[in-house]
mmCIF file with all atom_site columns, C-alpha atoms in Angstrom:
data_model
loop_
_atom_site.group_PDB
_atom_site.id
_atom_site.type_symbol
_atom_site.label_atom_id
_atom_site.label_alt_id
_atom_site.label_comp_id
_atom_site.label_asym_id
_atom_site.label_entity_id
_atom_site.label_seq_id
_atom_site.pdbx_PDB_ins_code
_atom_site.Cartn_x
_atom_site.Cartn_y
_atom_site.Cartn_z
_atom_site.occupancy
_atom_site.B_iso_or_equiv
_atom_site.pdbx_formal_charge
_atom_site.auth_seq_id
_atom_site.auth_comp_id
_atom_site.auth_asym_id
_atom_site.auth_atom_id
_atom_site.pdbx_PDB_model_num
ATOM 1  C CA . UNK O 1 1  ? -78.792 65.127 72.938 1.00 56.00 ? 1  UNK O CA 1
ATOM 2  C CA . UNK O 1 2  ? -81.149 65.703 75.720 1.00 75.00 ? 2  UNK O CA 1
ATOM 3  C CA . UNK O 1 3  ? -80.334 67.077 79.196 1.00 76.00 ? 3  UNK O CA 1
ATOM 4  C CA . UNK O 1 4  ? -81.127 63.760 80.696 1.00 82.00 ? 4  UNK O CA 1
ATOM 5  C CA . UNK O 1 5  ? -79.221 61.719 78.268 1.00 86.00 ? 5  UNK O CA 1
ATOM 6  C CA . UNK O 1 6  ? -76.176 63.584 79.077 1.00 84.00 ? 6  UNK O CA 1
ATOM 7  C CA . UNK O 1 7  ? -76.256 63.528 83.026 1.00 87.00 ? 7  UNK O CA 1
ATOM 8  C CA . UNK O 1 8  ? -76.956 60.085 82.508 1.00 91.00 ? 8  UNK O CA 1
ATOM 9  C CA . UNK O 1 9  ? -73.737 59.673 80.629 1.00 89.00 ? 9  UNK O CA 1
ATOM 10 C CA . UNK O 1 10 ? -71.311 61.872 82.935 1.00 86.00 ? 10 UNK O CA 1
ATOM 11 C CA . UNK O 1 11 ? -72.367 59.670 85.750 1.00 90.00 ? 11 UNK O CA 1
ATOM 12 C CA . UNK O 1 12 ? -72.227 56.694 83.943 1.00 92.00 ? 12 UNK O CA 1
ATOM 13 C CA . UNK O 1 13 ? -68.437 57.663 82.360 1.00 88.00 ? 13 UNK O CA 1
ATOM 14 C CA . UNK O 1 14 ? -67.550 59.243 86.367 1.00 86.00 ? 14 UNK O CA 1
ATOM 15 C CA . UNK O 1 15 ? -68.524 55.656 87.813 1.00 90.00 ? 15 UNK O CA 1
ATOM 16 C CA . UNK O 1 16 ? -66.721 54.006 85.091 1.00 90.00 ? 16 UNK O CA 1
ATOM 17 C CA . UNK O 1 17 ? -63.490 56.026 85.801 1.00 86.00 ? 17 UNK O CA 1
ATOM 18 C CA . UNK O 1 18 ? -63.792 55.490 89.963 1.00 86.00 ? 18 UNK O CA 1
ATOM 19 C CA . UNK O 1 19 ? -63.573 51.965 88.773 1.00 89.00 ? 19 UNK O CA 1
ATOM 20 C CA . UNK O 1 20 ? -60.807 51.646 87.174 1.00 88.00 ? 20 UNK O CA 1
ATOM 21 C CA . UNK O 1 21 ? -58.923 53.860 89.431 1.00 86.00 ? 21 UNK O CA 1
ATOM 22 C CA . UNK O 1 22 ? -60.047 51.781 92.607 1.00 88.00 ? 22 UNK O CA 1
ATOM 23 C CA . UNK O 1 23 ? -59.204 48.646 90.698 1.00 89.00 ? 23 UNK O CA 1
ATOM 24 C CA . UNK O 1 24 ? -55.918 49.615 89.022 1.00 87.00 ? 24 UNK O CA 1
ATOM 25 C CA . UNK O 1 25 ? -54.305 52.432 91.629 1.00 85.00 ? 25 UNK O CA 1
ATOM 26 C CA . UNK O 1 26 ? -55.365 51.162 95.057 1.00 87.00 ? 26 UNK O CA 1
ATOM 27 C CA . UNK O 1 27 ? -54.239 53.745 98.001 1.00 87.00 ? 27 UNK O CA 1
ATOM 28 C CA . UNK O 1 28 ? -54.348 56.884 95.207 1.00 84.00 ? 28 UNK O CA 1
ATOM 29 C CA . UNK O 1 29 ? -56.627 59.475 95.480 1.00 82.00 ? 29 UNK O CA 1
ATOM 30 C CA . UNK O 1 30 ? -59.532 59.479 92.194 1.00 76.00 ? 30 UNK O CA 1
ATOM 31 C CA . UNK O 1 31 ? -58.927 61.386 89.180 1.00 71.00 ? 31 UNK O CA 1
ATOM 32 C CA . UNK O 1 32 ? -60.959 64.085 88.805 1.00 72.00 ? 32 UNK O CA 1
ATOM 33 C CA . UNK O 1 33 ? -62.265 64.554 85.291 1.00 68.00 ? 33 UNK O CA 1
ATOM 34 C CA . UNK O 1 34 ? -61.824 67.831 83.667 1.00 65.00 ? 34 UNK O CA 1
ATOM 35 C CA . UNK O 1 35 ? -64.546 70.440 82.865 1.00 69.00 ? 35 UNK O CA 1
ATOM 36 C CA . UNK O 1 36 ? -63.144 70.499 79.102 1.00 71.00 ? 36 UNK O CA 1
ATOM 37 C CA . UNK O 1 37 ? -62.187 73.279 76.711 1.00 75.00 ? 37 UNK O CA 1
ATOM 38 C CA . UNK O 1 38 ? -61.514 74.672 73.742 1.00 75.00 ? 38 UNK O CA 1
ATOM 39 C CA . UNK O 1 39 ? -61.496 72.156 70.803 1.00 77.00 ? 39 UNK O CA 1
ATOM 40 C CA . UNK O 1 40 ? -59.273 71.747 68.015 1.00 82.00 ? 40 UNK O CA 1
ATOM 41 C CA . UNK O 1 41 ? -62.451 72.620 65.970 1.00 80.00 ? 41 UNK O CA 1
ATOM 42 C CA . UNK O 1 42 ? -63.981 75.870 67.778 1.00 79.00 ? 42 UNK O CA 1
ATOM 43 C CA . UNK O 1 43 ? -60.390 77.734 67.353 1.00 82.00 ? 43 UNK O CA 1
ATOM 44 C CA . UNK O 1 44 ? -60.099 76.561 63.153 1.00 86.00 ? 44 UNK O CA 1
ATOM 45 C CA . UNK O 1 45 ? -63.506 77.837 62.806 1.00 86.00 ? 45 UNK O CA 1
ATOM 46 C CA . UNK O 1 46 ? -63.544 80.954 65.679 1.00 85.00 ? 46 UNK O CA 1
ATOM 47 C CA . UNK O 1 47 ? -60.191 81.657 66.165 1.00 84.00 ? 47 UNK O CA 1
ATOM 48 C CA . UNK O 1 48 ? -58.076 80.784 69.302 1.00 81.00 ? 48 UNK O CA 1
ATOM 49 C CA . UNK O 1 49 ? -59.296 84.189 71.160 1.00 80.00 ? 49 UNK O CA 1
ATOM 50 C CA . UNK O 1 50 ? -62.830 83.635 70.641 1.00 83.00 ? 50 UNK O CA 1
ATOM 51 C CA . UNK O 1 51 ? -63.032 80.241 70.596 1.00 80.00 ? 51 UNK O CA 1
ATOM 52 C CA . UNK O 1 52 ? -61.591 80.833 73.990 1.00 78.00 ? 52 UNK O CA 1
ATOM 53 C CA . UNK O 1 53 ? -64.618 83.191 74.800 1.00 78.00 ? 53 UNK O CA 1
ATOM 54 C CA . UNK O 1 54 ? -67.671 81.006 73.290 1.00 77.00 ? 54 UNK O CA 1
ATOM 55 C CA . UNK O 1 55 ? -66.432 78.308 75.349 1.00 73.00 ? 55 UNK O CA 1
ATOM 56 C CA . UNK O 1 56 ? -66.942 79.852 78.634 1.00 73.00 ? 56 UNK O CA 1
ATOM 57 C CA . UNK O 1 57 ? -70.876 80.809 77.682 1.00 66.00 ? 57 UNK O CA 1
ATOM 58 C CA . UNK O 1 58 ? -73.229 78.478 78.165 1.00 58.00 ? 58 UNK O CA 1
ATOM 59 C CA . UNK O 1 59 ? -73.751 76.119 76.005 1.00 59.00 ? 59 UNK O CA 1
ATOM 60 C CA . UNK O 1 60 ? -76.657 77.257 73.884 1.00 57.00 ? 60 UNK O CA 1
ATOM 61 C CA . UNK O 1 61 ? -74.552 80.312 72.715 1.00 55.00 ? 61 UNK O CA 1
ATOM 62 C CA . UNK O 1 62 ? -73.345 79.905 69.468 1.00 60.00 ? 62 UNK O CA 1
ATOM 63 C CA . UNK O 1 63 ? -71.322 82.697 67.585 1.00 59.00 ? 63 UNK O CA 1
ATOM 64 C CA . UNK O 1 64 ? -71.993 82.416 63.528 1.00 61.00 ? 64 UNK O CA 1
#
């Protein structure tokens, strides 16, 4: 996926979100999405600890 693709898609999925918030809790303040995690899949295959680790690297660091 290319850098552009995926700003494109964040802003398109934040707008989406402010949407349905404004439309369907009026007066509340906006959700703000989360920065993510570890997956399910990074601690079967890393471990819990290191999955932990490799997920606060940048994303082109990969442990093998």
């Amino acid at each position: 996926m290319d850098k552009m693709d995926l700003a494109q898609d964040k802003k398109m999925i934040k707008a989406a979100v402010g949407k349905h918030e404004k439309n369907m809790h009026p007066g509340k303040t906006p959700t703000k999405l989360a920065k993510g995690g570890k997956t399910n899949a990074q601690m079967k295959q890393l471990g819990r600890g290191l999955a932990k680790v490799a997920n606060q690297k940048k994303s082109s660091f990969t442990y093998k």
